[in-house]
Amino acid sequence: MKQILTIQVGQSGNQIGNAIWNQMMEDCGENLDQKFFRKGIPRTLLVDSEDNTLDKIRGNKNLSYYDPNNFVSGKGGKCLTFASGYYGQNDLFDEIIEKIRKEQEQCDGVQAVQLIHSINGGTGSGIGAKLIYYTSDNFCDCSQINITIYPSKYENSVIYPYNSLLGLMHLNYNQNMGFYFDNDALQQMTENMFIYDQNYETYNQLLAFAMDGIYKSFRHNSYSNTNFYKIQTNITPFPKLHCYTVSLAPLFSYINSPSLLQMSKEIYSKRNQTFSMSLSQGLFLAQQIMIYGNTDVFSVQQEFKQTINSDDIQFVKWIADPITYSVCPVKQKQCDLMAFSINHHTAMGNKLNLLQQQYRTLFQKRAYLHIFLQDGLDELELQEAESACGDVISEYCCCNDQTDTTDE
């Protein structure tokens, strides 16, 4: 059995990682999945450019399940820019590589390497990008996964367009599966669930619940016993396009026994998306739907087909069967029937285009550029990042062409 290695980077990455491990341990109980755990210890590295976040984790008795040897923190202070994380943390990076090697030695084999981070700040984008380059080169036969916090509408940093665009360039070059979340959508979801205690801990718990719904299909026998590589094959028609979002249904605070039809309608609703983009502005390229509860694949297909036809959900016409279904008889604790969906949608191109415009607004004025240049970045790298982002946007736009080129 091959295992999955995780690297959680920066303040956001470590806080999200905590939530994911807590959710998985609560869901698994004593039967922890050996793909993710070794003797009750998560197969993960905790990385940050400063001590504060990791010290809080070390001192939290509820998080005592981590391997104390897998903490790696820098001494130079917080990284504010992509350049300071990518170019200014060489000693820290060498230590991370050694920890990855030791963790790898405790695996029978490595199925996938997943990175948990945010691309808004310098640590998640810069150190994260350097780690992505290393893992894609040294684990080239494994799936390369990223769980990424995308910039929200209101960020507390004015330089996030630079950091995000540079981070996305490396994700695009080196990763082959990316799960994207943003706090705007997570906040809206918590409000729809009538949770009014709005904080990052609540958002992280919701994100962790969504990802655990995907991981659960690896742990149980299902109609289509999925793994990362199988998902990647089903929903990635082109190598440059691997930006996915997640939706879930029902929002269980107000419905505990949903019908398949109710659930199929909710899964396409804007209020059930963990990433704030409009599914009406574009087309689905592909979709992986995972159902947990007492049902069968035929019933699921019939109800979802009815919803897709009645609600005018648009898929590209040149993929004959773009939806893959996985049914697992194990129920979620929250309700009798629950669905999780991995969505690959061309509306991601609109989100990337907005980020590119925000970048251009700063770059045309050369605003804040000196900070990145002082930290070792070459101006050409920013231009390359914009070009790489433009290529992905163009490919998503091309996919919106509904022309069916198959022979009559």
mmCIF file of C-alpha atoms in Angstrom:
data_model
loop_
_atom_site.group_PDB
_atom_site.id
_atom_site.type_symbol
_atom_site.label_atom_id
_atom_site.label_comp_id
_atom_site.label_asym_id
_atom_site.label_seq_id
_atom_site.Cartn_x
_atom_site.Cartn_y
_atom_site.Cartn_z
ATOM 1 C CA MET A 1 0.000 0.000 0.000
ATOM 2 C CA LYS A 2 1.345 3.390 -1.001
ATOM 3 C CA GLN A 3 1.092 6.362 1.340
ATOM 4 C CA ILE A 4 0.404 10.092 0.978
ATOM 5 C CA LEU A 5 2.922 12.643 2.266
ATOM 6 C CA THR A 6 1.704 16.079 3.337
ATOM 7 C CA ILE A 7 3.591 19.343 3.769
ATOM 8 C CA GLN A 8 1.740 22.207 5.468
ATOM 9 C CA VAL A 9 3.414 25.587 4.964
ATOM 10 C CA GLY A 10 2.927 28.953 6.625
ATOM 11 C CA GLN A 11 0.353 30.120 9.147
ATOM 12 C CA SER A 12 -2.647 29.338 6.923
ATOM 13 C CA GLY A 13 -1.261 25.992 5.802
ATOM 14 C CA ASN A 14 -0.626 24.810 9.354
ATOM 15 C CA GLN A 15 -3.965 25.966 10.699
ATOM 16 C CA ILE A 16 -5.778 24.240 7.832
ATOM 17 C CA GLY A 17 -3.622 21.153 8.318
ATOM 18 C CA ASN A 18 -4.633 21.034 12.010
ATOM 19 C CA ALA A 19 -8.298 21.144 11.009
ATOM 20 C CA ILE A 20 -7.889 18.391 8.396
ATOM 21 C CA TRP A 21 -6.089 16.004 10.767
ATOM 22 C CA ASN A 22 -8.637 16.665 13.524
ATOM 23 C CA GLN A 23 -11.480 15.943 11.106
ATOM 24 C CA MET A 24 -9.886 12.752 9.805
ATOM 25 C CA MET A 25 -9.139 11.448 13.299
ATOM 26 C CA GLU A 26 -12.702 12.174 14.426
ATOM 27 C CA ASP A 27 -14.076 10.452 11.330
ATOM 28 C CA CYS A 28 -11.775 7.402 11.479
ATOM 29 C CA GLY A 29 -11.780 6.849 15.234
ATOM 30 C CA GLU A 30 -9.249 4.180 16.152
ATOM 31 C CA ASN A 31 -9.041 2.852 12.582
ATOM 32 C CA LEU A 32 -6.721 5.524 11.230
ATOM 33 C CA ASP A 33 -5.973 5.246 7.529
ATOM 34 C CA GLN A 34 -2.373 4.102 7.047
ATOM 35 C CA LYS A 35 -2.214 6.068 3.815
ATOM 36 C CA PHE A 36 -2.240 9.247 5.889
ATOM 37 C CA PHE A 37 -1.029 8.046 9.314
ATOM 38 C CA ARG A 38 1.789 5.945 10.756
ATOM 39 C CA LYS A 39 1.052 4.530 14.212
ATOM 40 C CA GLY A 40 -1.434 7.327 14.880
ATOM 41 C CA ILE A 41 0.935 10.078 13.690
ATOM 42 C CA PRO A 42 0.051 12.135 10.591
ATOM 43 C CA ARG A 43 2.518 11.708 7.729
ATOM 44 C CA THR A 44 3.064 15.450 7.542
ATOM 45 C CA LEU A 45 5.718 18.134 7.890
ATOM 46 C CA LEU A 46 4.908 21.442 9.560
ATOM 47 C CA VAL A 47 6.847 24.317 8.016
ATOM 48 C CA ASP A 48 6.939 28.045 8.739
ATOM 49 C CA SER A 49 9.439 30.860 8.386
ATOM 50 C CA GLU A 50 8.946 31.887 12.020
ATOM 51 C CA ASP A 51 8.318 30.136 15.338
ATOM 52 C CA ASN A 52 5.023 31.647 16.499
ATOM 53 C CA THR A 53 2.512 29.388 14.743
ATOM 54 C CA LEU A 54 4.467 26.180 15.318
ATOM 55 C CA ASP A 55 5.108 27.055 18.983
ATOM 56 C CA LYS A 56 1.347 27.372 19.500
ATOM 57 C CA ILE A 57 0.840 23.959 17.915
ATOM 58 C CA ARG A 58 3.569 22.407 20.093
ATOM 59 C CA GLY A 59 1.946 23.863 23.195
ATOM 60 C CA ASN A 60 -1.584 22.724 22.327
ATOM 61 C CA LYS A 61 -2.404 19.436 24.070
ATOM 62 C CA ASN A 62 -5.179 18.775 21.541
ATOM 63 C CA LEU A 63 -2.552 18.721 18.776
ATOM 64 C CA SER A 64 -0.071 16.424 20.496
ATOM 65 C CA TYR A 65 -0.416 13.760 17.789
ATOM 66 C CA TYR A 66 2.271 15.327 15.552
ATOM 67 C CA ASP A 67 5.787 13.912 15.308
ATOM 68 C CA PRO A 68 7.932 16.493 17.179
ATOM 69 C CA ASN A 69 10.764 15.830 14.723
ATOM 70 C CA ASN A 70 8.637 17.048 11.816
ATOM 71 C CA PHE A 71 8.492 20.701 12.886
ATOM 72 C CA VAL A 72 10.662 23.018 10.768
ATOM 73 C CA SER A 73 10.754 26.759 11.488
ATOM 74 C CA GLY A 74 13.080 29.556 10.435
ATOM 75 C CA LYS A 75 14.819 32.143 12.565
ATOM 76 C CA GLY A 76 14.784 35.064 10.164
ATOM 77 C CA GLY A 77 11.221 36.229 10.815
ATOM 78 C CA LYS A 78 8.098 36.311 8.706
ATOM 79 C CA CYS A 79 8.374 36.218 4.901
ATOM 80 C CA LEU A 80 6.252 38.996 3.419
ATOM 81 C CA THR A 81 7.118 38.480 -0.244
ATOM 82 C CA PHE A 82 7.360 35.525 -2.579
ATOM 83 C CA ALA A 83 11.010 36.428 -3.172
ATOM 84 C CA SER A 84 11.944 36.331 0.520
ATOM 85 C CA GLY A 85 10.396 32.875 0.832
ATOM 86 C CA TYR A 86 11.801 31.472 -2.394
ATOM 87 C CA TYR A 87 15.313 32.954 -2.280
ATOM 88 C CA GLY A 88 15.910 33.827 1.363
ATOM 89 C CA GLN A 89 15.293 30.554 3.237
ATOM 90 C CA ASN A 90 18.053 28.251 1.967
ATOM 91 C CA ASP A 91 19.055 26.863 5.394
ATOM 92 C CA LEU A 92 15.423 26.228 6.239
ATOM 93 C CA PHE A 93 14.874 24.512 2.908
ATOM 94 C CA ASP A 94 17.805 22.144 3.417
ATOM 95 C CA GLU A 95 16.299 21.062 6.745
ATOM 96 C CA ILE A 96 12.889 20.534 5.125
ATOM 97 C CA ILE A 97 14.409 18.295 2.440
ATOM 98 C CA GLU A 98 16.090 16.146 5.086
ATOM 99 C CA LYS A 99 12.778 15.778 6.964
ATOM 100 C CA ILE A 100 10.969 14.806 3.752
ATOM 101 C CA ARG A 101 13.589 12.138 3.065
ATOM 102 C CA LYS A 102 13.207 10.650 6.551
ATOM 103 C CA GLU A 103 9.414 10.616 6.282
ATOM 104 C CA GLN A 104 9.645 8.974 2.872
ATOM 105 C CA GLU A 105 11.790 6.187 4.356
ATOM 106 C CA GLN A 106 8.880 5.265 6.639
ATOM 107 C CA CYS A 107 6.558 4.684 3.685
ATOM 108 C CA ASP A 108 6.104 1.498 1.668
ATOM 109 C CA GLY A 109 5.777 3.752 -1.341
ATOM 110 C CA VAL A 110 4.494 7.242 -2.053
ATOM 111 C CA GLN A 111 1.196 7.608 -3.899
ATOM 112 C CA ALA A 112 1.005 11.391 -3.699
ATOM 113 C CA VAL A 113 2.601 14.461 -2.140
ATOM 114 C CA GLN A 114 0.181 17.182 -1.089
ATOM 115 C CA LEU A 115 0.978 20.774 -0.157
ATOM 116 C CA ILE A 116 -1.356 22.796 2.084
ATOM 117 C CA HIS A 117 -0.746 26.555 1.884
ATOM 118 C CA SER A 118 -1.980 30.010 0.969
ATOM 119 C CA ILE A 119 -0.583 31.941 -1.998
ATOM 120 C CA ASN A 120 -1.367 35.368 -0.531
ATOM 121 C CA GLY A 121 1.714 35.674 1.691
ATOM 122 C CA GLY A 122 5.427 35.165 1.221
ATOM 123 C CA THR A 123 5.844 31.904 3.133
ATOM 124 C CA GLY A 124 3.024 29.954 1.488
ATOM 125 C CA SER A 125 3.764 31.241 -1.993
ATOM 126 C CA GLY A 126 7.583 31.398 -1.866
ATOM 127 C CA ILE A 127 8.616 28.417 0.265
ATOM 128 C CA GLY A 128 5.619 26.549 -1.132
ATOM 129 C CA ALA A 129 6.823 27.132 -4.709
ATOM 130 C CA LYS A 130 10.323 25.925 -3.893
ATOM 131 C CA LEU A 131 8.927 22.777 -2.288
ATOM 132 C CA ILE A 132 6.682 22.173 -5.289
ATOM 133 C CA TYR A 133 9.701 22.314 -7.583
ATOM 134 C CA TYR A 134 11.589 19.839 -5.370
ATOM 135 C CA THR A 135 8.763 17.329 -4.942
ATOM 136 C CA SER A 136 7.808 17.333 -8.631
ATOM 137 C CA ASP A 137 11.433 16.561 -9.495
ATOM 138 C CA ASN A 138 12.052 13.923 -6.798
ATOM 139 C CA PHE A 139 8.573 12.332 -6.691
ATOM 140 C CA CYS A 140 7.930 12.504 -10.419
ATOM 141 C CA ASP A 141 5.943 9.248 -10.503
ATOM 142 C CA CYS A 142 3.502 10.484 -7.799
ATOM 143 C CA SER A 143 0.466 12.730 -7.940
ATOM 144 C CA GLN A 144 1.370 16.293 -6.972
ATOM 145 C CA ILE A 145 -1.523 17.833 -5.013
ATOM 146 C CA ASN A 146 -2.068 21.335 -3.687
ATOM 147 C CA ILE A 147 -4.755 22.537 -1.269
ATOM 148 C CA THR A 148 -4.566 26.269 -1.785
ATOM 149 C CA ILE A 149 -6.197 29.313 -0.230
ATOM 150 C CA TYR A 150 -6.847 31.721 -3.098
ATOM 151 C CA PRO A 151 -6.985 35.508 -2.547
ATOM 152 C CA SER A 152 -10.308 36.791 -1.268
ATOM 153 C CA LYS A 153 -12.076 39.986 -2.218
ATOM 154 C CA TYR A 154 -10.622 41.828 0.773
ATOM 155 C CA GLU A 155 -7.021 41.006 1.680
ATOM 156 C CA ASN A 156 -4.929 42.660 4.380
ATOM 157 C CA SER A 157 -1.853 42.845 2.135
ATOM 158 C CA VAL A 158 -1.489 45.185 -0.836
ATOM 159 C CA ILE A 159 1.183 43.030 -2.521
ATOM 160 C CA TYR A 160 -0.838 39.807 -2.698
ATOM 161 C CA PRO A 161 -1.302 40.033 -6.534
ATOM 162 C CA TYR A 162 2.477 39.670 -6.954
ATOM 163 C CA ASN A 163 2.755 36.827 -4.441
ATOM 164 C CA SER A 164 -0.268 35.001 -5.819
ATOM 165 C CA LEU A 165 0.666 35.250 -9.484
ATOM 166 C CA LEU A 166 4.215 34.011 -8.808
ATOM 167 C CA GLY A 167 2.917 31.177 -6.641
ATOM 168 C CA LEU A 168 0.348 30.162 -9.264
ATOM 169 C CA MET A 169 3.042 29.990 -11.940
ATOM 170 C CA HIS A 170 4.894 27.287 -10.006
ATOM 171 C CA LEU A 171 1.663 25.451 -9.205
ATOM 172 C CA ASN A 172 0.798 25.445 -12.886
ATOM 173 C CA TYR A 173 4.238 24.211 -13.967
ATOM 174 C CA ASN A 174 4.753 21.510 -11.344
ATOM 175 C CA GLN A 175 1.454 20.331 -9.840
ATOM 176 C CA ASN A 176 -1.159 18.149 -11.500
ATOM 177 C CA MET A 177 -4.092 18.503 -9.073
ATOM 178 C CA GLY A 178 -5.083 21.709 -7.321
ATOM 179 C CA PHE A 179 -7.986 22.166 -4.882
ATOM 180 C CA TYR A 180 -8.767 25.874 -4.477
ATOM 181 C CA PHE A 181 -10.717 27.519 -1.664
ATOM 182 C CA ASP A 182 -11.317 31.121 -0.645
ATOM 183 C CA ASN A 183 -12.533 32.664 2.570
ATOM 184 C CA ASP A 184 -15.306 34.656 0.853
ATOM 185 C CA ALA A 185 -17.084 31.446 -0.176
ATOM 186 C CA LEU A 186 -16.389 29.710 3.151
ATOM 187 C CA GLN A 187 -17.804 32.697 5.026
ATOM 188 C CA GLN A 188 -20.932 32.644 2.887
ATOM 189 C CA MET A 189 -21.343 28.906 3.489
ATOM 190 C CA THR A 190 -21.119 29.286 7.260
ATOM 191 C CA GLU A 191 -23.782 32.001 7.120
ATOM 192 C CA ASN A 192 -26.004 29.712 5.042
ATOM 193 C CA MET A 193 -25.539 27.093 7.773
ATOM 194 C CA PHE A 194 -26.609 29.719 10.349
ATOM 195 C CA ILE A 195 -23.182 29.777 11.979
ATOM 196 C CA TYR A 196 -22.625 33.387 12.946
ATOM 197 C CA ASP A 197 -19.368 32.985 14.864
ATOM 198 C CA GLN A 198 -17.284 34.085 11.877
ATOM 199 C CA ASN A 199 -13.580 33.304 12.235
ATOM 200 C CA TYR A 200 -10.815 31.461 10.395
ATOM 201 C CA GLU A 201 -11.140 28.442 12.656
ATOM 202 C CA THR A 202 -14.730 27.961 11.469
ATOM 203 C CA TYR A 203 -13.694 28.348 7.811
ATOM 204 C CA ASN A 204 -10.865 25.849 8.266
ATOM 205 C CA GLN A 205 -13.207 23.305 9.831
ATOM 206 C CA LEU A 206 -15.537 23.590 6.839
ATOM 207 C CA LEU A 207 -12.621 23.227 4.423
ATOM 208 C CA ALA A 208 -11.390 20.196 6.362
ATOM 209 C CA PHE A 209 -14.841 18.604 6.232
ATOM 210 C CA ALA A 210 -14.919 19.089 2.445
ATOM 211 C CA MET A 211 -11.471 17.532 1.939
ATOM 212 C CA ASP A 212 -12.255 14.655 4.289
ATOM 213 C CA GLY A 213 -15.250 13.885 2.087
ATOM 214 C CA ILE A 214 -12.798 13.358 -0.766
ATOM 215 C CA TYR A 215 -10.301 11.364 1.310
ATOM 216 C CA LYS A 216 -13.061 9.100 2.654
ATOM 217 C CA SER A 217 -13.515 7.473 -0.757
ATOM 218 C CA PHE A 218 -9.927 6.194 -0.499
ATOM 219 C CA ARG A 219 -10.652 4.540 2.850
ATOM 220 C CA HIS A 220 -13.758 2.528 1.997
ATOM 221 C CA ASN A 221 -14.854 0.168 -0.729
ATOM 222 C CA SER A 222 -17.054 2.049 -3.159
ATOM 223 C CA TYR A 223 -18.522 1.621 -6.610
ATOM 224 C CA SER A 224 -15.484 3.337 -8.058
ATOM 225 C CA ASN A 225 -12.721 2.997 -5.464
ATOM 226 C CA THR A 226 -10.913 6.214 -6.226
ATOM 227 C CA ASN A 227 -7.435 7.494 -5.598
ATOM 228 C CA PHE A 228 -5.811 10.763 -6.562
ATOM 229 C CA TYR A 229 -4.459 9.421 -9.842
ATOM 230 C CA LYS A 230 -7.864 8.103 -10.929
ATOM 231 C CA ILE A 231 -9.517 11.434 -10.099
ATOM 232 C CA GLN A 232 -6.769 13.268 -11.960
ATOM 233 C CA THR A 233 -7.288 11.086 -15.027
ATOM 234 C CA ASN A 234 -11.055 11.625 -15.065
ATOM 235 C CA ILE A 235 -11.219 15.394 -14.631
ATOM 236 C CA THR A 236 -8.052 16.726 -16.297
ATOM 237 C CA PRO A 237 -8.575 16.836 -20.083
ATOM 238 C CA PHE A 238 -5.548 19.111 -20.663
ATOM 239 C CA PRO A 239 -2.244 19.136 -18.730
ATOM 240 C CA LYS A 240 -2.221 22.892 -18.065
ATOM 241 C CA LEU A 241 -5.742 22.911 -16.646
ATOM 242 C CA HIS A 242 -5.834 21.406 -13.171
ATOM 243 C CA CYS A 243 -7.632 23.943 -10.963
ATOM 244 C CA TYR A 244 -10.527 22.275 -9.143
ATOM 245 C CA THR A 245 -13.123 23.442 -6.659
ATOM 246 C CA VAL A 246 -15.228 21.481 -4.169
ATOM 247 C CA SER A 247 -18.938 21.603 -3.349
ATOM 248 C CA LEU A 248 -20.938 19.625 -0.812
ATOM 249 C CA ALA A 249 -24.568 18.946 -0.011
ATOM 250 C CA PRO A 250 -26.625 19.193 2.039
ATOM 251 C CA LEU A 251 -25.609 22.029 4.329
ATOM 252 C CA PHE A 252 -26.572 19.767 7.198
ATOM 253 C CA SER A 253 -27.600 22.325 9.794
ATOM 254 C CA TYR A 254 -31.054 22.600 8.235
ATOM 255 C CA ILE A 255 -31.641 19.273 6.460
ATOM 256 C CA ASN A 256 -30.711 15.872 7.847
ATOM 257 C CA SER A 257 -32.490 13.422 5.519
ATOM 258 C CA PRO A 258 -32.153 14.787 1.977
ATOM 259 C CA SER A 259 -33.460 13.063 -1.120
ATOM 260 C CA LEU A 260 -31.107 12.430 -4.021
ATOM 261 C CA LEU A 261 -32.961 15.060 -6.039
ATOM 262 C CA GLN A 262 -32.574 17.699 -3.305
ATOM 263 C CA MET A 263 -28.907 16.864 -2.989
ATOM 264 C CA SER A 264 -28.302 17.004 -6.733
ATOM 265 C CA LYS A 265 -29.838 20.474 -6.895
ATOM 266 C CA GLU A 266 -27.813 21.737 -3.939
ATOM 267 C CA ILE A 267 -24.493 20.474 -5.266
ATOM 268 C CA TYR A 268 -24.766 22.952 -8.179
ATOM 269 C CA SER A 269 -26.037 25.829 -6.047
ATOM 270 C CA LYS A 270 -23.784 28.821 -5.487
ATOM 271 C CA ARG A 271 -24.393 28.626 -1.742
ATOM 272 C CA ASN A 272 -22.797 25.150 -1.608
ATOM 273 C CA GLN A 273 -19.519 26.107 -3.291
ATOM 274 C CA THR A 274 -16.278 26.435 -1.316
ATOM 275 C CA PHE A 275 -14.835 28.757 -3.974
ATOM 276 C CA SER A 276 -16.541 31.991 -4.963
ATOM 277 C CA MET A 277 -17.113 31.790 -8.686
ATOM 278 C CA SER A 278 -20.290 31.693 -10.744
ATOM 279 C CA LEU A 279 -20.984 28.295 -12.329
ATOM 280 C CA SER A 280 -23.359 30.041 -14.762
ATOM 281 C CA GLN A 281 -20.422 31.874 -16.370
ATOM 282 C CA GLY A 282 -18.844 29.057 -18.303
ATOM 283 C CA LEU A 283 -18.985 25.295 -18.653
ATOM 284 C CA PHE A 284 -18.120 22.213 -16.649
ATOM 285 C CA LEU A 285 -15.154 20.412 -18.151
ATOM 286 C CA ALA A 286 -15.580 17.419 -15.843
ATOM 287 C CA GLN A 287 -16.923 16.485 -12.434
ATOM 288 C CA GLN A 288 -16.292 13.769 -9.845
ATOM 289 C CA ILE A 289 -19.284 13.172 -7.565
ATOM 290 C CA MET A 290 -18.881 11.135 -4.377
ATOM 291 C CA ILE A 291 -22.022 9.940 -2.597
ATOM 292 C CA TYR A 292 -22.048 8.549 0.945
ATOM 293 C CA GLY A 293 -25.088 6.643 2.170
ATOM 294 C CA ASN A 294 -27.500 3.868 1.299
ATOM 295 C CA THR A 295 -28.106 4.278 -2.444
ATOM 296 C CA ASP A 296 -26.913 2.932 -5.768
ATOM 297 C CA VAL A 297 -25.110 4.368 -8.762
ATOM 298 C CA PHE A 298 -28.050 4.016 -11.144
ATOM 299 C CA SER A 299 -30.353 6.077 -8.885
ATOM 300 C CA VAL A 300 -27.662 8.719 -8.421
ATOM 301 C CA GLN A 301 -27.109 9.018 -12.166
ATOM 302 C CA GLN A 302 -30.830 9.342 -12.870
ATOM 303 C CA GLU A 303 -31.432 12.089 -10.297
ATOM 304 C CA PHE A 304 -28.359 14.090 -11.243
ATOM 305 C CA LYS A 305 -29.210 13.803 -14.930
ATOM 306 C CA GLN A 306 -32.694 15.151 -14.177
ATOM 307 C CA THR A 307 -31.239 18.120 -12.277
ATOM 308 C CA ILE A 308 -28.672 18.878 -14.973
ATOM 309 C CA ASN A 309 -31.374 18.904 -17.661
ATOM 310 C CA SER A 310 -33.980 20.869 -15.687
ATOM 311 C CA ASP A 311 -31.604 23.464 -14.221
ATOM 312 C CA ASP A 312 -29.692 23.885 -17.483
ATOM 313 C CA ILE A 313 -26.289 22.970 -16.022
ATOM 314 C CA GLN A 314 -23.841 23.380 -18.884
ATOM 315 C CA PHE A 315 -21.103 20.863 -19.710
ATOM 316 C CA VAL A 316 -18.746 20.865 -22.681
ATOM 317 C CA LYS A 317 -20.213 18.828 -25.522
ATOM 318 C CA TRP A 318 -16.970 17.309 -26.732
ATOM 319 C CA ILE A 319 -16.567 15.015 -23.699
ATOM 320 C CA ALA A 320 -19.069 12.169 -24.006
ATOM 321 C CA ASP A 321 -19.455 11.419 -20.279
ATOM 322 C CA PRO A 322 -17.866 14.187 -18.159
ATOM 323 C CA ILE A 323 -19.292 13.067 -14.784
ATOM 324 C CA THR A 324 -17.764 10.226 -12.768
ATOM 325 C CA TYR A 325 -19.754 8.825 -9.839
ATOM 326 C CA SER A 326 -18.473 7.089 -6.732
ATOM 327 C CA VAL A 327 -20.925 5.580 -4.234
ATOM 328 C CA CYS A 328 -19.856 4.504 -0.763
ATOM 329 C CA PRO A 329 -22.332 2.788 1.625
ATOM 330 C CA VAL A 330 -20.716 4.355 4.720
ATOM 331 C CA LYS A 331 -22.890 7.174 6.071
ATOM 332 C CA GLN A 332 -21.635 10.545 7.238
ATOM 333 C CA LYS A 333 -22.295 11.221 10.920
ATOM 334 C CA GLN A 334 -24.179 14.419 10.068
ATOM 335 C CA CYS A 335 -26.905 12.936 7.829
ATOM 336 C CA ASP A 336 -28.078 9.782 6.065
ATOM 337 C CA LEU A 337 -27.033 10.842 2.590
ATOM 338 C CA MET A 338 -24.316 13.280 1.590
ATOM 339 C CA ALA A 339 -22.550 14.335 -1.603
ATOM 340 C CA PHE A 340 -19.156 15.851 -2.302
ATOM 341 C CA SER A 341 -18.216 17.073 -5.740
ATOM 342 C CA ILE A 342 -14.878 17.929 -7.332
ATOM 343 C CA ASN A 343 -15.643 20.489 -10.032
ATOM 344 C CA HIS A 344 -13.501 21.416 -13.018
ATOM 345 C CA HIS A 345 -15.127 24.503 -14.497
ATOM 346 C CA THR A 346 -14.046 27.119 -17.022
ATOM 347 C CA ALA A 347 -15.172 29.935 -14.673
ATOM 348 C CA MET A 348 -11.774 29.491 -13.022
ATOM 349 C CA GLY A 349 -10.415 31.394 -16.009
ATOM 350 C CA ASN A 350 -12.487 34.428 -14.967
ATOM 351 C CA LYS A 351 -11.013 34.320 -11.457
ATOM 352 C CA LEU A 352 -7.483 34.115 -12.841
ATOM 353 C CA ASN A 353 -8.218 36.977 -15.227
ATOM 354 C CA LEU A 354 -9.317 39.192 -12.315
ATOM 355 C CA LEU A 355 -6.088 38.394 -10.437
ATOM 356 C CA GLN A 356 -4.064 39.167 -13.550
ATOM 357 C CA GLN A 357 -5.764 42.558 -13.865
ATOM 358 C CA GLN A 358 -4.976 43.343 -10.215
ATOM 359 C CA TYR A 359 -1.351 42.434 -10.879
ATOM 360 C CA ARG A 360 -1.175 44.663 -13.974
ATOM 361 C CA THR A 361 -2.599 47.621 -12.059
ATOM 362 C CA LEU A 362 0.348 47.434 -9.641
ATOM 363 C CA PHE A 363 3.008 46.462 -12.151
ATOM 364 C CA GLN A 364 2.194 49.238 -14.629
ATOM 365 C CA LYS A 365 2.955 51.741 -11.873
ATOM 366 C CA ARG A 366 5.869 49.566 -10.676
ATOM 367 C CA ALA A 367 4.286 49.881 -7.247
ATOM 368 C CA TYR A 368 5.987 47.863 -4.471
ATOM 369 C CA LEU A 369 8.234 46.259 -7.064
ATOM 370 C CA HIS A 370 11.393 47.377 -5.243
ATOM 371 C CA ILE A 371 10.539 45.140 -2.257
ATOM 372 C CA PHE A 372 10.619 42.026 -4.437
ATOM 373 C CA LEU A 373 13.771 43.111 -6.275
ATOM 374 C CA GLN A 374 15.567 43.700 -2.964
ATOM 375 C CA ASP A 375 14.682 40.163 -1.911
ATOM 376 C CA GLY A 376 16.356 38.707 -5.010
ATOM 377 C CA LEU A 377 13.581 38.500 -7.612
ATOM 378 C CA ASP A 378 14.316 39.277 -11.246
ATOM 379 C CA GLU A 379 11.701 41.455 -12.925
ATOM 380 C CA LEU A 380 11.544 38.953 -15.777
ATOM 381 C CA GLU A 381 10.085 36.389 -13.377
ATOM 382 C CA LEU A 382 7.041 38.576 -12.846
ATOM 383 C CA GLN A 383 6.606 38.917 -16.586
ATOM 384 C CA GLU A 384 6.919 35.138 -16.971
ATOM 385 C CA ALA A 385 4.331 34.650 -14.237
ATOM 386 C CA GLU A 386 1.883 36.950 -16.027
ATOM 387 C CA SER A 387 2.488 35.126 -19.302
ATOM 388 C CA ALA A 388 1.940 31.720 -17.662
ATOM 389 C CA CYS A 389 -1.300 32.926 -16.105
ATOM 390 C CA GLY A 390 -2.406 34.301 -19.469
ATOM 391 C CA ASP A 391 -1.798 30.913 -21.104
ATOM 392 C CA VAL A 392 -4.059 29.176 -18.588
ATOM 393 C CA ILE A 393 -6.759 31.841 -19.015
ATOM 394 C CA SER A 394 -6.607 31.395 -22.797
ATOM 395 C CA GLU A 395 -6.980 27.629 -22.522
ATOM 396 C CA TYR A 396 -10.017 27.968 -20.273
ATOM 397 C CA CYS A 397 -11.520 30.452 -22.759
ATOM 398 C CA CYS A 398 -10.933 28.003 -25.609
ATOM 399 C CA CYS A 399 -12.772 25.309 -23.651
ATOM 400 C CA ASN A 400 -15.850 27.542 -23.609
ATOM 401 C CA ASP A 401 -16.157 26.905 -27.352
ATOM 402 C CA GLN A 402 -19.068 24.467 -27.574
ATOM 403 C CA THR A 403 -18.218 23.299 -31.087
ATOM 404 C CA ASP A 404 -18.532 19.524 -31.291
ATOM 405 C CA THR A 405 -15.825 18.274 -33.630
ATOM 406 C CA THR A 406 -16.796 14.593 -33.527
ATOM 407 C CA ASP A 407 -17.806 12.919 -36.787
ATOM 408 C CA GLU A 408 -21.492 12.730 -37.547
#
